[in-house]
Amino acid sequence: MSNFRAAILVACLSVASAASAAGSYRFHEMSEGRVSAALSIIHKENADLSSRVAAVSEAFLGTTYRLGPLGEGQDGEFDKDPLYSFKKVDCTT
């Protein structure tokens, strides 16, 4: 096996490993405090950016899709929907 193929294999296994580790996290089922703690753990366990992105993405699987779930927050002038949400997502979140 060439060095290039071996490097690709190692990278794929790293991402798969990170994703399976995050598989126990489902942000939409967690309180904000637990999400914060889970994000800290994911960050510590996944040093490189690609595995961190894979792990966080995995934790969003199963989250309810809702068109336009975000707004300006409670103090917003036009849209009082929350600034962020771990309970609902749309194509931009």
The first five atom37 places (N, CA, C, CB, O) and aatype in JSON, in Angstrom:
{
  "aatype": [12, 15, 2, 13, 1, 0, 0, 9, 10, 19, 0, 4, 10, 15, 19, 0, 15, 0, 0, 15, 0, 0, 7, 15, 18, 1, 13, 8, 6, 12, 15, 6, 7, 1, 19, 15, 0, 0, 10, 15, 9, 9, 8, 11, 6, 2, 0, 3, 10, 15, 15, 1, 19, 0, 0, 19, 15, 6, 0, 13, 10, 7, 16, 16, 18, 1, 10, 7, 14, 10, 7, 6, 7, 5, 3, 7, 6, 13, 3, 11, 3, 14, 10, 18, 15, 13, 11, 11, 19, 3, 4, 16, 16],
  "atom_mask": [
    [1, 1, 1, 1, 1],
    [1, 1, 1, 1, 1],
    [1, 1, 1, 1, 1],
    [1, 1, 1, 1, 1],
    [1, 1, 1, 1, 1],
    [1, 1, 1, 1, 1],
    [1, 1, 1, 1, 1],
    [1, 1, 1, 1, 1],
    [1, 1, 1, 1, 1],
    [1, 1, 1, 1, 1],
    [1, 1, 1, 1, 1],
    [1, 1, 1, 1, 1],
    [1, 1, 1, 1, 1],
    [1, 1, 1, 1, 1],
    [1, 1, 1, 1, 1],
    [1, 1, 1, 1, 1],
    [1, 1, 1, 1, 1],
    [1, 1, 1, 1, 1],
    [1, 1, 1, 1, 1],
    [1, 1, 1, 1, 1],
    [1, 1, 1, 1, 1],
    [1, 1, 1, 1, 1],
    [1, 1, 1, 0, 1],
    [1, 1, 1, 1, 1],
    [1, 1, 1, 1, 1],
    [1, 1, 1, 1, 1],
    [1, 1, 1, 1, 1],
    [1, 1, 1, 1, 1],
    [1, 1, 1, 1, 1],
    [1, 1, 1, 1, 1],
    [1, 1, 1, 1, 1],
    [1, 1, 1, 1, 1],
    [1, 1, 1, 0, 1],
    [1, 1, 1, 1, 1],
    [1, 1, 1, 1, 1],
    [1, 1, 1, 1, 1],
    [1, 1, 1, 1, 1],
    [1, 1, 1, 1, 1],
    [1, 1, 1, 1, 1],
    [1, 1, 1, 1, 1],
    [1, 1, 1, 1, 1],
    [1, 1, 1, 1, 1],
    [1, 1, 1, 1, 1],
    [1, 1, 1, 1, 1],
    [1, 1, 1, 1, 1],
    [1, 1, 1, 1, 1],
    [1, 1, 1, 1, 1],
    [1, 1, 1, 1, 1],
    [1, 1, 1, 1, 1],
    [1, 1, 1, 1, 1],
    [1, 1, 1, 1, 1],
    [1, 1, 1, 1, 1],
    [1, 1, 1, 1, 1],
    [1, 1, 1, 1, 1],
    [1, 1, 1, 1, 1],
    [1, 1, 1, 1, 1],
    [1, 1, 1, 1, 1],
    [1, 1, 1, 1, 1],
    [1, 1, 1, 1, 1],
    [1, 1, 1, 1, 1],
    [1, 1, 1, 1, 1],
    [1, 1, 1, 0, 1],
    [1, 1, 1, 1, 1],
    [1, 1, 1, 1, 1],
    [1, 1, 1, 1, 1],
    [1, 1, 1, 1, 1],
    [1, 1, 1, 1, 1],
    [1, 1, 1, 0, 1],
    [1, 1, 1, 1, 1],
    [1, 1, 1, 1, 1],
    [1, 1, 1, 0, 1],
    [1, 1, 1, 1, 1],
    [1, 1, 1, 0, 1],
    [1, 1, 1, 1, 1],
    [1, 1, 1, 1, 1],
    [1, 1, 1, 0, 1],
    [1, 1, 1, 1, 1],
    [1, 1, 1, 1, 1],
    [1, 1, 1, 1, 1],
    [1, 1, 1, 1, 1],
    [1, 1, 1, 1, 1],
    [1, 1, 1, 1, 1],
    [1, 1, 1, 1, 1],
    [1, 1, 1, 1, 1],
    [1, 1, 1, 1, 1],
    [1, 1, 1, 1, 1],
    [1, 1, 1, 1, 1],
    [1, 1, 1, 1, 1],
    [1, 1, 1, 1, 1],
    [1, 1, 1, 1, 1],
    [1, 1, 1, 1, 1],
    [1, 1, 1, 1, 1],
    [1, 1, 1, 1, 1]
  ],
  "atom_positions": [
    [[0.86, -1.18, 0.0], [0.0, 0.0, 0.0], [0.9, 1.23, 0.0], [-0.97, 0.0, 1.23], [1.86, 1.3, 0.76]],
    [[0.58, 2.2, -0.86], [1.39, 3.41, -0.94], [1.18, 4.26, 0.32], [1.03, 4.22, -2.2], [0.19, 4.11, 1.04]],
    [[2.13, 5.16, 0.56], [2.02, 6.06, 1.71], [0.78, 6.94, 1.62], [3.27, 6.93, 1.83], [0.13, 7.23, 2.62]],
    [[0.46, 7.37, 0.39], [-0.71, 8.21, 0.19], [-1.99, 7.47, 0.57], [-0.79, 8.69, -1.26], [-2.84, 8.01, 1.28]],
    [[-2.13, 6.23, 0.1], [-3.32, 5.43, 0.42], [-3.4, 5.15, 1.91], [-3.3, 4.12, -0.37], [-4.48, 5.17, 2.5]],
    [[-2.26, 4.88, 2.51], [-2.24, 4.63, 3.96], [-2.68, 5.88, 4.72], [-0.82, 4.19, 4.41], [-3.41, 5.79, 5.71]],
    [[-2.23, 7.05, 4.28], [-2.6, 8.3, 4.94], [-4.1, 8.55, 4.81], [-1.81, 9.48, 4.35], [-4.74, 8.99, 5.76]],
    [[-4.65, 8.28, 3.63], [-6.1, 8.44, 3.42], [-6.88, 7.49, 4.32], [-6.47, 8.19, 1.93], [-7.88, 7.89, 4.92]],
    [[-6.43, 6.27, 4.42], [-7.09, 5.28, 5.27], [-7.08, 5.72, 6.73], [-6.41, 3.91, 5.12], [-8.09, 5.63, 7.42]],
    [[-5.93, 6.19, 7.2], [-5.82, 6.65, 8.59], [-6.74, 7.84, 8.82], [-4.35, 7.04, 8.93], [-7.4, 7.91, 9.86]],
    [[-6.8, 8.78, 7.88], [-7.68, 9.95, 8.03], [-9.15, 9.53, 8.09], [-7.46, 10.93, 6.86], [-9.9, 10.04, 8.92]],
    [[-9.55, 8.6, 7.23], [-10.94, 8.12, 7.23], [-11.28, 7.41, 8.53], [-11.18, 7.18, 6.05], [-12.36, 7.61, 9.09]],
    [[-10.36, 6.6, 9.02], [-10.6, 5.89, 10.28], [-10.68, 6.86, 11.44], [-9.51, 4.87, 10.54], [-11.46, 6.65, 12.37]],
    [[-9.89, 7.93, 11.41], [-9.93, 8.94, 12.48], [-11.28, 9.63, 12.52], [-8.81, 9.97, 12.28], [-11.85, 9.82, 13.59]],
    [[-11.79, 10.01, 11.34], [-13.09, 10.67, 11.28], [-14.19, 9.72, 11.72], [-13.37, 11.19, 9.86], [-15.08, 10.11, 12.47]],
    [[-14.13, 8.48, 11.28], [-15.13, 7.49, 11.67], [-15.11, 7.25, 13.17], [-14.91, 6.17, 10.92], [-16.15, 7.11, 13.8]],
    [[-13.92, 7.2, 13.73], [-13.77, 6.98, 15.17], [-14.37, 8.16, 15.94], [-12.29, 6.79, 15.55], [-15.07, 7.96, 16.93]],
    [[-14.08, 9.37, 15.5], [-14.63, 10.55, 16.17], [-16.14, 10.58, 16.07], [-14.04, 11.84, 15.56], [-16.83, 10.9, 17.04]],
    [[-16.66, 10.23, 14.91], [-18.11, 10.23, 14.73], [-18.78, 9.2, 15.63], [-18.46, 9.96, 13.27], [-19.83, 9.47, 16.2]],
    [[-18.19, 8.02, 15.76], [-18.81, 7.01, 16.61], [-18.7, 7.39, 18.08], [-18.15, 5.65, 16.38], [-19.59, 7.05, 18.87]],
    [[-17.63, 8.09, 18.46], [-17.5, 8.54, 19.84], [-18.59, 9.57, 20.16], [-16.1, 9.14, 20.09], [-19.13, 9.6, 21.27]],
    [[-18.89, 10.42, 19.18], [-19.91, 11.44, 19.39], [-21.32, 10.86, 19.26], [-19.73, 12.59, 18.4], [-22.3, 11.51, 19.61]],
    [[-21.41, 9.65, 18.75], [-22.7, 9.02, 18.53], [-23.55, 8.94, 19.78], [0.0, 0.0, 0.0], [-24.77, 8.83, 19.69]],
    [[-22.93, 8.99, 20.95], [-23.7, 8.94, 22.18], [-24.31, 10.3, 22.53], [-22.82, 8.45, 23.32], [-25.16, 10.39, 23.41]],
    [[-23.89, 11.36, 21.83], [-24.44, 12.69, 22.07], [-25.53, 12.98, 21.06], [-23.34, 13.77, 22.01], [-25.35, 12.77, 19.86]],
    [[-26.65, 13.47, 21.54], [-27.73, 13.96, 20.69], [-28.16, 15.29, 21.27], [-28.95, 12.93, 20.6], [-28.94, 15.35, 22.22]],
    [[-27.65, 16.36, 20.69], [-27.87, 17.69, 21.26], [-29.34, 18.02, 21.47], [-27.26, 18.73, 20.37], [-29.69, 18.65, 22.47]],
    [[-30.2, 17.61, 20.55], [-31.62, 17.98, 20.66], [-32.3, 17.32, 21.87], [-32.36, 17.59, 19.4], [-33.39, 17.73, 22.25]],
    [[-31.67, 16.33, 22.45], [-32.23, 15.65, 23.63], [-31.6, 16.15, 24.93], [-32.03, 14.14, 23.51], [-31.96, 15.67, 26.01]],
    [[-30.68, 17.1, 24.85], [-29.89, 17.51, 26.01], [-30.23, 18.94, 26.44], [-28.4, 17.4, 25.71], [-30.68, 19.76, 25.64]],
    [[-30.01, 19.21, 27.73], [-30.14, 20.58, 28.22], [-28.95, 21.39, 27.7], [-30.2, 20.62, 29.78], [-27.95, 20.82, 27.25]],
    [[-29.06, 22.71, 27.76], [-27.98, 23.55, 27.29], [-26.68, 23.3, 28.05], [-28.38, 25.01, 27.41], [-25.6, 23.32, 27.46]],
    [[-26.79, 23.05, 29.34], [-25.61, 22.75, 30.15], [-24.92, 21.46, 29.72], [0.0, 0.0, 0.0], [-23.69, 21.39, 29.66]],
    [[-25.73, 20.45, 29.42], [-25.16, 19.17, 28.96], [-24.55, 19.31, 27.57], [-26.23, 18.08, 28.95], [-23.53, 18.69, 27.28]],
    [[-25.16, 20.13, 26.71], [-24.59, 20.37, 25.38], [-23.23, 21.04, 25.54], [-25.54, 21.25, 24.51], [-22.27, 20.66, 24.87]],
    [[-23.14, 22.02, 26.41], [-21.88, 22.72, 26.65], [-20.8, 21.75, 27.12], [-22.07, 23.84, 27.68], [-19.66, 21.79, 26.65]],
    [[-21.16, 20.88, 28.06], [-20.21, 19.88, 28.57], [-19.8, 18.91, 27.46], [-20.82, 19.11, 29.76], [-18.63, 18.55, 27.35]],
    [[-20.76, 18.48, 26.65], [-20.47, 17.55, 25.55], [-19.54, 18.2, 24.53], [-21.76, 17.1, 24.86], [-18.62, 17.56, 24.03]],
    [[-19.77, 19.48, 24.23], [-18.89, 20.19, 23.29], [-17.46, 20.28, 23.82], [-19.43, 21.59, 23.0], [-16.51, 20.16, 23.06]],
    [[-17.32, 20.48, 25.12], [-15.98, 20.51, 25.72], [-15.28, 19.17, 25.57], [-16.06, 20.89, 27.21], [-14.1, 19.1, 25.24]],
    [[-16.02, 18.1, 25.82], [-15.45, 16.74, 25.68], [-15.08, 16.47, 24.23], [-16.45, 15.68, 26.19], [-14.0, 15.97, 23.95]],
    [[-15.98, 16.79, 23.32], [-15.71, 16.58, 21.89], [-14.46, 17.35, 21.48], [-16.92, 17.03, 21.02], [-13.62, 16.82, 20.75]],
    [[-14.33, 18.57, 21.95], [-13.16, 19.39, 21.62], [-11.87, 18.75, 22.15], [-13.32, 20.81, 22.19], [-10.86, 18.72, 21.45]],
    [[-11.91, 18.25, 23.37], [-10.72, 17.63, 23.97], [-10.35, 16.32, 23.3], [-10.95, 17.4, 25.46], [-9.17, 16.0, 23.15]],
    [[-11.36, 15.56, 22.89], [-11.11, 14.23, 22.3], [-10.77, 14.28, 20.82], [-12.31, 13.35, 22.51], [-10.33, 13.28, 20.25]],
    [[-10.98, 15.42, 20.18], [-10.76, 15.55, 18.74], [-9.88, 16.75, 18.47], [-12.1, 15.68, 17.98], [-10.36, 17.86, 18.25]],
    [[-8.58, 16.52, 18.48], [-7.61, 17.6, 18.34], [-7.66, 18.29, 16.98], [-6.22, 17.08, 18.59], [-7.53, 19.51, 16.89]],
    [[-7.86, 17.51, 15.92], [-7.85, 18.13, 14.59], [-9.26, 18.56, 14.19], [-7.27, 17.16, 13.55], [-10.25, 17.97, 14.6]],
    [[-9.31, 19.6, 13.38], [-10.58, 20.23, 13.01], [-11.53, 19.28, 12.3], [-10.32, 21.42, 12.12], [-12.73, 19.28, 12.6]],
    [[-11.03, 18.47, 11.38], [-11.93, 17.6, 10.62], [-12.64, 16.59, 11.52], [-11.16, 16.86, 9.53], [-13.83, 16.32, 11.32]],
    [[-11.95, 16.03, 12.48], [-12.62, 15.07, 13.38], [-13.58, 15.78, 14.32], [-11.57, 14.27, 14.19], [-14.61, 15.22, 14.69]],
    [[-13.26, 17.01, 14.71], [-14.16, 17.79, 15.56], [-15.45, 18.12, 14.82], [-13.47, 19.07, 16.04], [-16.53, 18.01, 15.38]],
    [[-15.32, 18.53, 13.56], [-16.51, 18.84, 12.75], [-17.37, 17.59, 12.58], [-16.1, 19.4, 11.36], [-18.59, 17.66, 12.69]],
    [[-16.73, 16.45, 12.33], [-17.48, 15.2, 12.18], [-18.2, 14.84, 13.47], [-16.53, 14.05, 11.77], [-19.35, 14.4, 13.44]],
    [[-17.54, 15.01, 14.6], [-18.14, 14.65, 15.89], [-19.32, 15.56, 16.23], [-17.09, 14.72, 17.0], [-20.36, 15.08, 16.69]],
    [[-19.17, 16.86, 16.01], [-20.26, 17.79, 16.31], [-21.42, 17.56, 15.34], [-19.76, 19.26, 16.22], [-22.58, 17.6, 15.74]],
    [[-21.11, 17.32, 14.07], [-22.16, 17.04, 13.09], [-22.95, 15.81, 13.46], [-21.56, 16.87, 11.69], [-24.18, 15.79, 13.35]],
    [[-22.26, 14.78, 13.91], [-22.92, 13.53, 14.34], [-23.89, 13.8, 15.48], [-21.86, 12.49, 14.77], [-24.97, 13.2, 15.53]],
    [[-23.52, 14.69, 16.39], [-24.37, 14.99, 17.54], [-25.66, 15.72, 17.15], [-23.6, 15.82, 18.55], [-26.62, 15.74, 17.92]],
    [[-25.69, 16.31, 15.96], [-26.9, 16.99, 15.48], [-27.84, 16.07, 14.72], [-26.53, 18.16, 14.6], [-28.96, 16.46, 14.41]],
    [[-27.41, 14.85, 14.41], [-28.29, 13.91, 13.69], [-29.57, 13.68, 14.49], [-27.57, 12.57, 13.43], [-29.53, 13.5, 15.71]],
    [[-30.69, 13.68, 13.8], [-31.97, 13.46, 14.45], [-32.64, 14.73, 14.94], [0.0, 0.0, 0.0], [-33.76, 14.69, 15.45]],
    [[-31.97, 15.88, 14.8], [-32.54, 17.15, 15.24], [-33.68, 17.55, 14.3], [-31.45, 18.25, 15.28], [-33.57, 17.39, 13.09]],
    [[-34.76, 18.05, 14.87], [-35.93, 18.46, 14.1], [-35.6, 19.58, 13.13], [-37.05, 18.89, 15.04], [-34.93, 20.55, 13.48]],
    [[-36.08, 19.43, 11.89], [-35.93, 20.48, 10.89], [-37.12, 21.41, 10.99], [-35.81, 19.89, 9.45], [-38.27, 20.97, 11.03]],
    [[-36.85, 22.7, 11.02], [-37.92, 23.71, 11.01], [-37.43, 24.88, 10.18], [-38.3, 24.17, 12.47], [-36.32, 25.36, 10.39]],
    [[-38.23, 25.34, 9.27], [-37.86, 26.46, 8.42], [-37.75, 27.73, 9.26], [-38.88, 26.65, 7.28], [-38.71, 28.13, 9.91]],
    [[-36.6, 28.36, 9.25], [-36.39, 29.63, 9.94], [-36.49, 29.57, 11.45], [0.0, 0.0, 0.0], [-37.24, 30.36, 12.03]],
    [[-35.78, 28.66, 12.14], [-35.94, 28.55, 13.58], [-35.22, 29.63, 14.39], [-35.45, 27.21, 14.01], [-35.46, 29.76, 15.6]],
    [[-34.37, 30.4, 13.76], [-33.56, 31.38, 14.5], [-34.01, 32.8, 14.22], [-32.09, 31.22, 14.16], [-34.57, 33.11, 13.17]],
    [[-33.73, 33.67, 15.2], [-34.09, 35.08, 15.06], [-33.09, 35.98, 15.73], [0.0, 0.0, 0.0], [-31.89, 35.69, 15.76]],
    [[-33.59, 37.08, 16.28], [-32.73, 38.08, 16.92], [-32.66, 37.91, 18.45], [-33.23, 39.47, 16.59], [-31.97, 38.67, 19.12]],
    [[-33.37, 36.93, 18.97], [-33.39, 36.74, 20.42], [-34.51, 37.52, 21.07], [0.0, 0.0, 0.0], [-35.24, 38.26, 20.4]],
    [[-34.65, 37.37, 22.38], [-35.76, 37.99, 23.13], [-35.83, 39.5, 22.95], [-35.62, 37.67, 24.59], [-36.92, 40.07, 22.92]],
    [[-34.68, 40.14, 22.84], [-34.66, 41.6, 22.74], [-34.68, 42.08, 21.29], [-33.43, 42.14, 23.43], [-34.49, 43.27, 21.04]],
    [[-34.89, 41.17, 20.36], [-34.88, 41.54, 18.95], [-36.02, 42.48, 18.58], [0.0, 0.0, 0.0], [-37.1, 42.44, 19.18]],
    [[-35.77, 43.31, 17.6], [-36.77, 44.27, 17.17], [-37.83, 43.62, 16.28], [-36.11, 45.43, 16.44], [-39.01, 43.94, 16.39]],
    [[-37.4, 42.71, 15.38], [-38.33, 42.15, 14.4], [-38.65, 40.67, 14.61], [-37.77, 42.34, 13.03], [-39.78, 40.24, 14.39]],
    [[-37.66, 39.9, 15.03], [-37.84, 38.45, 15.12], [-37.38, 37.98, 16.49], [-37.07, 37.72, 14.0], [-36.18, 37.94, 16.76]],
    [[-38.31, 37.62, 17.36], [-38.0, 37.26, 18.74], [-37.58, 35.79, 18.91], [-39.21, 37.53, 19.62], [-37.32, 35.35, 20.02]],
    [[-37.49, 35.04, 17.8], [-37.0, 33.66, 17.9], [-35.58, 33.68, 18.45], [-37.05, 32.94, 16.5], [-34.89, 34.7, 18.34]],
    [[-35.12, 32.57, 19.04], [-33.79, 32.55, 19.68], [-32.64, 32.77, 18.69], [-33.59, 31.23, 20.4], [-32.77, 32.51, 17.5]],
    [[-31.51, 33.25, 19.23], [-30.3, 33.44, 18.43], [-29.71, 32.11, 17.97], [-29.27, 34.23, 19.22], [-29.12, 32.03, 16.89]],
    [[-29.86, 31.09, 18.8], [-29.36, 29.75, 18.46], [-30.28, 28.72, 19.09], [-27.89, 29.55, 18.95], [-31.02, 29.02, 20.03]],
    [[-30.23, 27.52, 18.56], [-31.05, 26.44, 19.1], [-30.38, 25.1, 18.82], [-32.47, 26.48, 18.5], [-29.87, 24.86, 17.73]],
    [[-30.38, 24.24, 19.82], [-29.92, 22.87, 19.63], [-31.1, 21.93, 19.44], [-29.07, 22.42, 20.84], [-30.92, 20.73, 19.23]],
    [[-32.32, 22.48, 19.5], [-33.55, 21.67, 19.4], [-34.11, 21.62, 17.99], [-34.6, 22.21, 20.33], [-34.78, 20.66, 17.62]],
    [[-33.84, 22.68, 17.19], [-34.36, 22.76, 15.82], [-33.29, 23.38, 14.93], [-35.68, 23.6, 15.77], [-32.53, 24.24, 15.36]],
    [[-33.25, 22.93, 13.68], [-32.3, 23.47, 12.71], [-32.99, 23.68, 11.37], [-31.09, 22.53, 12.55], [-34.06, 23.14, 11.11]],
    [[-32.36, 24.48, 10.51], [-32.79, 24.59, 9.12], [-31.55, 24.47, 8.24], [-33.56, 25.94, 8.85], [-30.48, 24.11, 8.73]],
    [[-31.69, 24.78, 6.98], [-30.58, 24.53, 6.05], [-29.39, 25.44, 6.29], [-31.05, 24.7, 4.64], [-28.32, 25.19, 5.73]],
    [[-29.52, 26.48, 7.1], [-28.39, 27.38, 7.35], [-27.75, 27.16, 8.72], [-28.84, 28.82, 7.24], [-26.77, 27.82, 9.05]],
    [[-28.29, 26.26, 9.52], [-27.71, 26.04, 10.86], [-27.04, 24.7, 10.96], [-28.77, 26.14, 11.92], [-26.5, 24.36, 12.01]]
  ]
}
